Tab-separated table of C-alpha atoms in Angstrom:
chain	number	residue	atom	x	y	z
A	1	MET	CA	-33.885	59.626	13.923
A	2	ALA	CA	-30.347	61.171	12.873
A	3	ARG	CA	-29.251	61.258	9.088
A	4	GLN	CA	-25.866	60.591	7.803
A	5	ASP	CA	-26.087	64.389	7.105
A	6	ASP	CA	-26.263	65.053	10.919
A	7	LYS	CA	-22.743	64.731	11.596
A	8	ILE	CA	-19.494	66.803	11.767
A	9	ILE	CA	-16.415	65.704	10.882
A	10	SER	CA	-12.934	66.641	12.715
A	11	GLU	CA	-9.641	65.800	13.433
A	12	GLY	CA	-8.030	66.510	16.945
A	13	ILE	CA	-5.407	64.822	19.600
A	14	ILE	CA	-6.444	62.541	22.380
A	15	ASP	CA	-5.922	64.673	25.406
A	16	SER	CA	-6.932	62.164	28.254
A	17	TYR	CA	-9.179	59.174	28.906
A	18	ALA	CA	-11.379	57.803	31.587
A	19	LYS	CA	-12.749	53.772	30.760
A	20	SER	CA	-13.778	53.668	27.395
A	21	LEU	CA	-14.611	57.427	26.897
A	22	PHE	CA	-11.977	59.588	25.397
A	23	HIS	CA	-11.612	63.382	25.714
A	24	ILE	CA	-10.260	64.937	22.448
A	25	ARG	CA	-8.649	68.362	21.913
A	26	ILE	CA	-9.997	69.817	18.720
A	27	ASP	CA	-7.520	71.535	16.303
A	28	GLY	CA	-7.762	75.192	15.677
A	29	THR	CA	-9.844	75.313	18.660
A	30	GLU	CA	-10.004	74.880	22.534
A	31	ASN	CA	-12.744	72.861	22.519
A	32	MET	CA	-12.949	69.430	24.140
A	33	VAL	CA	-15.223	66.728	22.780
A	34	VAL	CA	-15.876	63.383	25.039
A	35	CYS	CA	-15.947	60.692	22.139
A	36	SER	CA	-15.967	56.692	22.696
A	37	PRO	CA	-14.491	54.408	19.885
A	38	ALA	CA	-16.977	53.330	16.712
A	39	GLY	CA	-17.772	49.629	16.214
A	40	ARG	CA	-15.011	49.433	13.498
A	41	LEU	CA	-12.320	50.295	16.009
A	42	LYS	CA	-13.502	47.861	19.124
A	43	LYS	CA	-14.251	45.115	16.128
A	44	ASN	CA	-10.274	45.363	14.812
A	45	ARG	CA	-8.802	46.095	18.864
A	46	ILE	CA	-7.149	49.692	17.269
A	47	ARG	CA	-5.174	50.513	20.484
A	48	LEU	CA	-5.693	54.662	21.252
A	49	ALA	CA	-3.394	56.454	23.745
A	50	VAL	CA	-3.040	59.852	24.779
A	51	GLY	CA	-1.057	62.295	22.118
A	52	ASP	CA	-2.815	60.093	19.227
A	53	ARG	CA	-4.251	62.261	15.914
A	54	VAL	CA	-7.822	60.948	15.391
A	55	LYS	CA	-10.750	61.931	12.892
A	56	VAL	CA	-13.829	61.961	15.084
A	57	GLU	CA	-17.775	62.384	14.251
A	58	ILE	CA	-19.714	64.930	16.195
A	59	SER	CA	-23.206	65.079	17.050
A	60	ALA	CA	-24.688	67.984	15.225
A	61	TYR	CA	-26.979	67.975	17.975
A	62	ASP	CA	-24.328	67.955	20.627
A	63	SER	CA	-21.481	69.405	20.162
A	64	LYS	CA	-19.502	68.145	22.964
A	65	LYS	CA	-20.070	63.987	21.997
A	66	GLY	CA	-18.736	62.037	18.964
A	67	PHE	CA	-17.079	58.654	18.540
A	68	ILE	CA	-13.668	58.377	17.090
A	69	VAL	CA	-14.041	56.792	13.510
A	70	TYR	CA	-10.457	56.831	12.425
A	71	ARG	CA	-6.457	56.692	14.119
A	72	LEU	CA	-4.064	59.356	11.758
A	73	ASP	CA	-0.432	58.658	11.500
A	74	LYS	CA	1.921	60.660	14.181
A	75	LYS	CA	2.910	63.185	11.290
A	76	GLY	CA	-0.541	64.230	10.899
């Protein structure tokens, strides 16, 4: 069972998407993470597009998967 502390929070830019999975390029690295929108984004119908800056929670156990938890302003 995952604990609250078993996640890494980072920021990045949406690079591409297919259906409901987004490829996020993490700031400061060349790593790509496959993320799906968190429940709050789906519930409030927040739209995401290529080029949007987002905050992601990455699993500490699998660093290639995560959830998009927040869409940031274009300015940063």
